[in-house]
Amino acid sequence: MAAKQAAFWPLFFLLACAWILLLSGVAALQQNCNSSNASNPLLGAGTVAYLSPVTCSKFFRFTWWITWYLFAILIVLAAFAATRAFHTFRRASAPLLVLLMDTANTYFYFNGLDIDGTLKARARVTLAGAIIACVALGALLLVIGIFDEAQGVAARRGGTGEPKGETYGGVFQPTEAQTGAAEAATYAYPARA
């Protein structure tokens, strides 16, 4: 348990710092919507969930949703850490990892736009937050998976972690006690030596 906690908390704090970067970057970009420098390049650009050009005020909606989804995952992850139910965290965070990768790709696009230094710097802060969040969340998924996989398999299989019954060549071999003598004969394979 100590190894899991030692690997978990630094990654958790890295993910929290990435959320702060992502939040500050997208807030700074949204604040710049009223200037004419931001409007022109963004009006011709599309982003995830927008297939056509959109106004600057609507451009960042999807990024805001991803940012607050990351915050919710941070809260839930802290609760799971307190209860030591880490394995249940993986289902909710895998889609977030995909969304964060897509966000990083979207803000990587800003490097190629003809925009001034302030707007480009704000987009790079958002990009840095998304990339750091991807790395931290991916590492958390690996750490949690490594330490909890044996317990998860054991819980699904009913205790030991080993499959019930015998297998031969990957095919389940029920015993006579499980199926009866007549049915066991239909599954007859050569005996192991």
PDB file of N, CA and C in Angstrom, residues 55-133:
ATOM      1  N   THR A  55     -18.118  32.203 -33.450  1.00  0.00           N
ATOM      2  CA  THR A  55     -17.682  33.439 -32.806  1.00  0.00           C
ATOM      3  C   THR A  55     -16.743  33.113 -31.658  1.00  0.00           C
ATOM      4  N   CYS A  56     -15.966  34.084 -31.281  1.00  0.00           N
ATOM      5  CA  CYS A  56     -14.974  33.878 -30.224  1.00  0.00           C
ATOM      6  C   CYS A  56     -15.635  33.513 -28.900  1.00  0.00           C
ATOM      7  N   SER A  57     -16.800  34.062 -28.635  1.00  0.00           N
ATOM      8  CA  SER A  57     -17.466  33.775 -27.363  1.00  0.00           C
ATOM      9  C   SER A  57     -17.912  32.315 -27.266  1.00  0.00           C
ATOM     10  N   LYS A  58     -18.132  31.654 -28.394  1.00  0.00           N
ATOM     11  CA  LYS A  58     -18.533  30.248 -28.383  1.00  0.00           C
ATOM     12  C   LYS A  58     -17.360  29.294 -28.599  1.00  0.00           C
ATOM     13  N   PHE A  59     -16.232  29.822 -29.032  1.00  0.00           N
ATOM     14  CA  PHE A  59     -15.097  28.998 -29.424  1.00  0.00           C
ATOM     15  C   PHE A  59     -14.557  28.148 -28.277  1.00  0.00           C
ATOM     16  N   PHE A  60     -14.576  28.667 -27.073  1.00  0.00           N
ATOM     17  CA  PHE A  60     -13.917  28.004 -25.951  1.00  0.00           C
ATOM     18  C   PHE A  60     -14.860  27.163 -25.097  1.00  0.00           C
ATOM     19  N   ARG A  61     -16.098  26.996 -25.502  1.00  0.00           N
ATOM     20  CA  ARG A  61     -17.061  26.248 -24.685  1.00  0.00           C
ATOM     21  C   ARG A  61     -16.614  24.819 -24.422  1.00  0.00           C
ATOM     22  N   PHE A  62     -16.157  24.120 -25.430  1.00  0.00           N
ATOM     23  CA  PHE A  62     -15.754  22.725 -25.264  1.00  0.00           C
ATOM     24  C   PHE A  62     -14.527  22.619 -24.360  1.00  0.00           C
ATOM     25  N   THR A  63     -13.608  23.563 -24.498  1.00  0.00           N
ATOM     26  CA  THR A  63     -12.423  23.561 -23.638  1.00  0.00           C
ATOM     27  C   THR A  63     -12.805  23.825 -22.190  1.00  0.00           C
ATOM     28  N   TRP A  64     -13.768  24.720 -21.979  1.00  0.00           N
ATOM     29  CA  TRP A  64     -14.244  24.946 -20.611  1.00  0.00           C
ATOM     30  C   TRP A  64     -14.846  23.670 -20.040  1.00  0.00           C
ATOM     31  N   TRP A  65     -15.614  22.949 -20.824  1.00  0.00           N
ATOM     32  CA  TRP A  65     -16.229  21.715 -20.344  1.00  0.00           C
ATOM     33  C   TRP A  65     -15.153  20.708 -19.951  1.00  0.00           C
ATOM     34  N   ILE A  66     -14.128  20.560 -20.771  1.00  0.00           N
ATOM     35  CA  ILE A  66     -13.041  19.625 -20.468  1.00  0.00           C
ATOM     36  C   ILE A  66     -12.297  20.065 -19.212  1.00  0.00           C
ATOM     37  N   THR A  67     -12.091  21.368 -19.062  1.00  0.00           N
ATOM     38  CA  THR A  67     -11.393  21.887 -17.882  1.00  0.00           C
ATOM     39  C   THR A  67     -12.152  21.555 -16.596  1.00  0.00           C
ATOM     40  N   TRP A  68     -13.455  21.724 -16.598  1.00  0.00           N
ATOM     41  CA  TRP A  68     -14.234  21.429 -15.390  1.00  0.00           C
ATOM     42  C   TRP A  68     -14.451  19.935 -15.205  1.00  0.00           C
ATOM     43  N   TYR A  69     -14.420  19.167 -16.275  1.00  0.00           N
ATOM     44  CA  TYR A  69     -14.455  17.702 -16.143  1.00  0.00           C
ATOM     45  C   TYR A  69     -13.178  17.227 -15.450  1.00  0.00           C
ATOM     46  N   LEU A  70     -12.044  17.821 -15.804  1.00  0.00           N
ATOM     47  CA  LEU A  70     -10.786  17.489 -15.137  1.00  0.00           C
ATOM     48  C   LEU A  70     -10.860  17.849 -13.658  1.00  0.00           C
ATOM     49  N   PHE A  71     -11.449  18.984 -13.330  1.00  0.00           N
ATOM     50  CA  PHE A  71     -11.602  19.368 -11.926  1.00  0.00           C
ATOM     51  C   PHE A  71     -12.469  18.353 -11.172  1.00  0.00           C
ATOM     52  N   ALA A  72     -13.565  17.921 -11.792  1.00  0.00           N
ATOM     53  CA  ALA A  72     -14.433  16.919 -11.153  1.00  0.00           C
ATOM     54  C   ALA A  72     -13.688  15.609 -10.940  1.00  0.00           C
ATOM     55  N   ILE A  73     -12.880  15.219 -11.907  1.00  0.00           N
ATOM     56  CA  ILE A  73     -12.088  13.992 -11.762  1.00  0.00           C
ATOM     57  C   ILE A  73     -11.074  14.151 -10.632  1.00  0.00           C
ATOM     58  N   LEU A  74     -10.503  15.337 -10.472  1.00  0.00           N
ATOM     59  CA  LEU A  74      -9.578  15.569  -9.355  1.00  0.00           C
ATOM     60  C   LEU A  74     -10.276  15.381  -8.013  1.00  0.00           C
ATOM     61  N   ILE A  75     -11.493  15.894  -7.888  1.00  0.00           N
ATOM     62  CA  ILE A  75     -12.250  15.747  -6.639  1.00  0.00           C
ATOM     63  C   ILE A  75     -12.582  14.276  -6.393  1.00  0.00           C
ATOM     64  N   VAL A  76     -13.061  13.607  -7.416  1.00  0.00           N
ATOM     65  CA  VAL A  76     -13.423  12.189  -7.279  1.00  0.00           C
ATOM     66  C   VAL A  76     -12.182  11.352  -6.982  1.00  0.00           C
ATOM     67  N   LEU A  77     -11.080  11.674  -7.623  1.00  0.00           N
ATOM     68  CA  LEU A  77      -9.838  10.944  -7.389  1.00  0.00           C
ATOM     69  C   LEU A  77      -9.363  11.104  -5.951  1.00  0.00           C
ATOM     70  N   ALA A  78      -9.498  12.302  -5.396  1.00  0.00           N
ATOM     71  CA  ALA A  78      -9.124  12.507  -3.994  1.00  0.00           C
ATOM     72  C   ALA A  78     -10.021  11.685  -3.072  1.00  0.00           C
ATOM     73  N   ALA A  79     -11.307  11.596  -3.397  1.00  0.00           N
ATOM     74  CA  ALA A  79     -12.223  10.770  -2.592  1.00  0.00           C
ATOM     75  C   ALA A  79     -11.867   9.292  -2.706  1.00  0.00           C
ATOM     76  N   PHE A  80     -11.528   8.848  -3.903  1.00  0.00           N
ATOM     77  CA  PHE A  80     -11.135   7.444  -4.082  1.00  0.00           C
ATOM     78  C   PHE A  80      -9.820   7.148  -3.369  1.00  0.00           C
ATOM     79  N   ALA A  81      -8.931   8.132  -3.328  1.00  0.00           N
ATOM     80  CA  ALA A  81      -7.672   7.935  -2.616  1.00  0.00           C
ATOM     81  C   ALA A  81      -7.921   7.786  -1.122  1.00  0.00           C
ATOM     82  N   ALA A  82      -8.893   8.530  -0.606  1.00  0.00           N
ATOM     83  CA  ALA A  82      -9.213   8.427   0.818  1.00  0.00           C
ATOM     84  C   ALA A  82      -9.836   7.079   1.155  1.00  0.00           C
ATOM     85  N   THR A  83     -10.630   6.534   0.238  1.00  0.00           N
ATOM     86  CA  THR A  83     -11.280   5.240   0.491  1.00  0.00           C
ATOM     87  C   THR A  83     -10.501   4.064  -0.070  1.00  0.00           C
ATOM     88  N   ARG A  84      -9.405   4.341  -0.747  1.00  0.00           N
ATOM     89  CA  ARG A  84      -8.552   3.323  -1.366  1.00  0.00           C
ATOM     90  C   ARG A  84      -9.301   2.472  -2.393  1.00  0.00           C
ATOM     91  N   ALA A  85     -10.208   3.088  -3.111  1.00  0.00           N
ATOM     92  CA  ALA A  85     -10.948   2.403  -4.179  1.00  0.00           C
ATOM     93  C   ALA A  85     -10.439   2.898  -5.527  1.00  0.00           C
ATOM     94  N   PHE A  86      -9.137   2.820  -5.728  1.00  0.00           N
ATOM     95  CA  PHE A  86      -8.511   3.391  -6.913  1.00  0.00           C
ATOM     96  C   PHE A  86      -9.006   2.774  -8.217  1.00  0.00           C
ATOM     97  N   HIS A  87      -9.252   1.478  -8.211  1.00  0.00           N
ATOM     98  CA  HIS A  87      -9.573   0.793  -9.469  1.00  0.00           C
ATOM     99  C   HIS A  87     -10.856   1.314 -10.110  1.00  0.00           C
ATOM    100  N   THR A  88     -11.759   1.897  -9.328  1.00  0.00           N
ATOM    101  CA  THR A  88     -12.993   2.429  -9.906  1.00  0.00           C
ATOM    102  C   THR A  88     -12.764   3.762 -10.618  1.00  0.00           C
ATOM    103  N   PHE A  89     -11.618   4.362 -10.418  1.00  0.00           N
ATOM    104  CA  PHE A  89     -11.293   5.644 -11.035  1.00  0.00           C
ATOM    105  C   PHE A  89     -11.006   5.518 -12.529  1.00  0.00           C
ATOM    106  N   ARG A  90     -10.511   4.384 -12.959  1.00  0.00           N
ATOM    107  CA  ARG A  90     -10.031   4.255 -14.335  1.00  0.00           C
ATOM    108  C   ARG A  90     -11.128   4.428 -15.368  1.00  0.00           C
ATOM    109  N   ARG A  91     -12.337   4.000 -15.088  1.00  0.00           N
ATOM    110  CA  ARG A  91     -13.419   4.086 -16.077  1.00  0.00           C
ATOM    111  C   ARG A  91     -13.788   5.528 -16.412  1.00  0.00           C
ATOM    112  N   ALA A  92     -13.756   6.403 -15.451  1.00  0.00           N
ATOM    113  CA  ALA A  92     -14.142   7.799 -15.683  1.00  0.00           C
ATOM    114  C   ALA A  92     -13.007   8.623 -16.267  1.00  0.00           C
ATOM    115  N   SER A  93     -11.779   8.193 -16.057  1.00  0.00           N
ATOM    116  CA  SER A  93     -10.660   9.020 -16.487  1.00  0.00           C
ATOM    117  C   SER A  93     -10.128   8.674 -17.868  1.00  0.00           C
ATOM    118  N   ALA A  94     -10.396   7.505 -18.376  1.00  0.00           N
ATOM    119  CA  ALA A  94      -9.914   7.159 -19.719  1.00  0.00           C
ATOM    120  C   ALA A  94     -10.517   8.069 -20.792  1.00  0.00           C
ATOM    121  N   PRO A  95     -11.833   8.355 -20.761  1.00  0.00           N
ATOM    122  CA  PRO A  95     -12.354   9.314 -21.750  1.00  0.00           C
ATOM    123  C   PRO A  95     -11.773  10.716 -21.572  1.00  0.00           C
ATOM    124  N   LEU A  96     -11.494  11.095 -20.342  1.00  0.00           N
ATOM    125  CA  LEU A  96     -10.897  12.406 -20.101  1.00  0.00           C
ATOM    126  C   LEU A  96      -9.514  12.490 -20.730  1.00  0.00           C
ATOM    127  N   LEU A  97      -8.764  11.405 -20.675  1.00  0.00           N
ATOM    128  CA  LEU A  97      -7.445  11.391 -21.293  1.00  0.00           C
ATOM    129  C   LEU A  97      -7.550  11.648 -22.795  1.00  0.00           C
ATOM    130  N   VAL A  98      -8.532  11.049 -23.437  1.00  0.00           N
ATOM    131  CA  VAL A  98      -8.745  11.279 -24.873  1.00  0.00           C
ATOM    132  C   VAL A  98      -9.120  12.740 -25.130  1.00  0.00           C
ATOM    133  N   LEU A  99     -10.001  13.293 -24.308  1.00  0.00           N
ATOM    134  CA  LEU A  99     -10.404  14.691 -24.478  1.00  0.00           C
ATOM    135  C   LEU A  99      -9.233  15.650 -24.263  1.00  0.00           C
ATOM    136  N   LEU A 100      -8.380  15.342 -23.305  1.00  0.00           N
ATOM    137  CA  LEU A 100      -7.221  16.201 -23.064  1.00  0.00           C
ATOM    138  C   LEU A 100      -6.229  16.129 -24.220  1.00  0.00           C
ATOM    139  N   MET A 101      -6.063  14.955 -24.806  1.00  0.00           N
ATOM    140  CA  MET A 101      -5.189  14.848 -25.977  1.00  0.00           C
ATOM    141  C   MET A 101      -5.743  15.671 -27.134  1.00  0.00           C
ATOM    142  N   ASP A 102      -7.046  15.641 -27.298  1.00  0.00           N
ATOM    143  CA  ASP A 102      -7.677  16.419 -28.355  1.00  0.00           C
ATOM    144  C   ASP A 102      -7.555  17.918 -28.086  1.00  0.00           C
ATOM    145  N   THR A 103      -7.658  18.313 -26.830  1.00  0.00           N
ATOM    146  CA  THR A 103      -7.473  19.713 -26.465  1.00  0.00           C
ATOM    147  C   THR A 103      -6.046  20.161 -26.755  1.00  0.00           C
ATOM    148  N   ALA A 104      -5.081  19.323 -26.425  1.00  0.00           N
ATOM    149  CA  ALA A 104      -3.690  19.656 -26.731  1.00  0.00           C
ATOM    150  C   ALA A 104      -3.497  19.828 -28.235  1.00  0.00           C
ATOM    151  N   ASN A 105      -4.112  18.972 -29.013  1.00  0.00           N
ATOM    152  CA  ASN A 105      -4.010  19.088 -30.467  1.00  0.00           C
ATOM    153  C   ASN A 105      -4.649  20.387 -30.963  1.00  0.00           C
ATOM    154  N   THR A 106      -5.783  20.760 -30.391  1.00  0.00           N
ATOM    155  CA  THR A 106      -6.461  21.993 -30.799  1.00  0.00           C
ATOM    156  C   THR A 106      -5.598  23.217 -30.535  1.00  0.00           C
ATOM    157  N   TYR A 107      -4.984  23.293 -29.357  1.00  0.00           N
ATOM    158  CA  TYR A 107      -4.194  24.475 -29.025  1.00  0.00           C
ATOM    159  C   TYR A 107      -2.790  24.421 -29.606  1.00  0.00           C
ATOM    160  N   PHE A 108      -2.365  23.278 -30.049  1.00  0.00           N
ATOM    161  CA  PHE A 108      -1.122  23.201 -30.813  1.00  0.00           C
ATOM    162  C   PHE A 108      -1.294  23.914 -32.155  1.00  0.00           C
ATOM    163  N   TYR A 109      -2.520  23.911 -32.665  1.00  0.00           N
ATOM    164  CA  TYR A 109      -2.851  24.582 -33.922  1.00  0.00           C
ATOM    165  C   TYR A 109      -2.610  26.088 -33.841  1.00  0.00           C
ATOM    166  N   PHE A 110      -2.715  26.663 -32.661  1.00  0.00           N
ATOM    167  CA  PHE A 110      -2.530  28.108 -32.500  1.00  0.00           C
ATOM    168  C   PHE A 110      -1.111  28.548 -32.853  1.00  0.00           C
ATOM    169  N   ASN A 111      -0.131  27.655 -32.766  1.00  0.00           N
ATOM    170  CA  ASN A 111       1.243  28.025 -33.110  1.00  0.00           C
ATOM    171  C   ASN A 111       1.379  28.396 -34.581  1.00  0.00           C
ATOM    172  N   GLY A 112       0.526  27.854 -35.431  1.00  0.00           N
ATOM    173  CA  GLY A 112       0.602  28.141 -36.851  1.00  0.00           C
ATOM    174  C   GLY A 112      -0.226  29.325 -37.297  1.00  0.00           C
ATOM    175  N   LEU A 113      -1.016  29.904 -36.399  1.00  0.00           N
ATOM    176  CA  LEU A 113      -1.848  31.056 -36.767  1.00  0.00           C
ATOM    177  C   LEU A 113      -1.037  32.348 -36.730  1.00  0.00           C
ATOM    178  N   ASP A 114      -1.443  33.291 -37.531  1.00  0.00           N
ATOM    179  CA  ASP A 114      -0.793  34.597 -37.553  1.00  0.00           C
ATOM    180  C   ASP A 114      -1.425  35.477 -36.468  1.00  0.00           C
ATOM    181  N   ILE A 115      -0.948  35.315 -35.235  1.00  0.00           N
ATOM    182  CA  ILE A 115      -1.496  36.060 -34.101  1.00  0.00           C
ATOM    183  C   ILE A 115      -0.358  36.702 -33.322  1.00  0.00           C
ATOM    184  N   ASP A 116      -0.700  37.679 -32.492  1.00  0.00           N
ATOM    185  CA  ASP A 116       0.321  38.397 -31.740  1.00  0.00           C
ATOM    186  C   ASP A 116       0.862  37.554 -30.593  1.00  0.00           C
ATOM    187  N   GLY A 117       1.890  38.073 -29.934  1.00  0.00           N
ATOM    188  CA  GLY A 117       2.589  37.324 -28.904  1.00  0.00           C
ATOM    189  C   GLY A 117       1.758  36.990 -27.681  1.00  0.00           C
ATOM    190  N   THR A 118       0.875  37.901 -27.259  1.00  0.00           N
ATOM    191  CA  THR A 118       0.087  37.657 -26.055  1.00  0.00           C
ATOM    192  C   THR A 118      -0.902  36.522 -26.256  1.00  0.00           C
ATOM    193  N   LEU A 119      -1.618  36.555 -27.353  1.00  0.00           N
ATOM    194  CA  LEU A 119      -2.594  35.500 -27.617  1.00  0.00           C
ATOM    195  C   LEU A 119      -1.905  34.158 -27.824  1.00  0.00           C
ATOM    196  N   LYS A 120      -0.777  34.180 -28.514  1.00  0.00           N
ATOM    197  CA  LYS A 120      -0.035  32.936 -28.733  1.00  0.00           C
ATOM    198  C   LYS A 120       0.509  32.396 -27.408  1.00  0.00           C
ATOM    199  N   ALA A 121       0.978  33.283 -26.535  1.00  0.00           N
ATOM    200  CA  ALA A 121       1.488  32.851 -25.230  1.00  0.00           C
ATOM    201  C   ALA A 121       0.373  32.248 -24.384  1.00  0.00           C
ATOM    202  N   ARG A 122      -0.811  32.837 -24.443  1.00  0.00           N
ATOM    203  CA  ARG A 122      -1.945  32.296 -23.693  1.00  0.00           C
ATOM    204  C   ARG A 122      -2.347  30.922 -24.224  1.00  0.00           C
ATOM    205  N   ALA A 123      -2.311  30.764 -25.529  1.00  0.00           N
ATOM    206  CA  ALA A 123      -2.625  29.459 -26.111  1.00  0.00           C
ATOM    207  C   ALA A 123      -1.573  28.425 -25.724  1.00  0.00           C
ATOM    208  N   ARG A 124      -0.332  28.858 -25.614  1.00  0.00           N
ATOM    209  CA  ARG A 124       0.731  27.923 -25.215  1.00  0.00           C
ATOM    210  C   ARG A 124       0.595  27.506 -23.755  1.00  0.00           C
ATOM    211  N   VAL A 125       0.099  28.396 -22.905  1.00  0.00           N
ATOM    212  CA  VAL A 125      -0.173  28.013 -21.513  1.00  0.00           C
ATOM    213  C   VAL A 125      -1.267  26.944 -21.477  1.00  0.00           C
ATOM    214  N   THR A 126      -2.306  27.135 -22.279  1.00  0.00           N
ATOM    215  CA  THR A 126      -3.375  26.135 -22.361  1.00  0.00           C
ATOM    216  C   THR A 126      -2.831  24.819 -22.900  1.00  0.00           C
ATOM    217  N   LEU A 127      -1.989  24.899 -23.916  1.00  0.00           N
ATOM    218  CA  LEU A 127      -1.367  23.702 -24.483  1.00  0.00           C
ATOM    219  C   LEU A 127      -0.507  22.994 -23.443  1.00  0.00           C
ATOM    220  N   ALA A 128       0.280  23.756 -22.688  1.00  0.00           N
ATOM    221  CA  ALA A 128       1.122  23.150 -21.651  1.00  0.00           C
ATOM    222  C   ALA A 128       0.276  22.462 -20.587  1.00  0.00           C
ATOM    223  N   GLY A 129      -0.811  23.108 -20.177  1.00  0.00           N
ATOM    224  CA  GLY A 129      -1.694  22.485 -19.195  1.00  0.00           C
ATOM    225  C   GLY A 129      -2.301  21.195 -19.708  1.00  0.00           C
ATOM    226  N   ALA A 130      -2.709  21.182 -20.975  1.00  0.00           N
ATOM    227  CA  ALA A 130      -3.305  19.973 -21.547  1.00  0.00           C
ATOM    228  C   ALA A 130      -2.277  18.855 -21.672  1.00  0.00           C
ATOM    229  N   ILE A 131      -1.060  19.184 -22.095  1.00  0.00           N
ATOM    230  CA  ILE A 131      -0.022  18.153 -22.240  1.00  0.00           C
ATOM    231  C   ILE A 131       0.381  17.595 -20.883  1.00  0.00           C
ATOM    232  N   ILE A 132       0.595  18.456 -19.905  1.00  0.00           N
ATOM    233  CA  ILE A 132       0.976  17.986 -18.567  1.00  0.00           C
ATOM    234  C   ILE A 132      -0.146  17.147 -17.963  1.00  0.00           C
ATOM    235  N   ALA A 133      -1.392  17.557 -18.172  1.00  0.00           N
ATOM    236  CA  ALA A 133      -2.524  16.766 -17.673  1.00  0.00           C
ATOM    237  C   ALA A 133      -2.571  15.398 -18.349  1.00  0.00           C
TER     238      ALA A 133
END
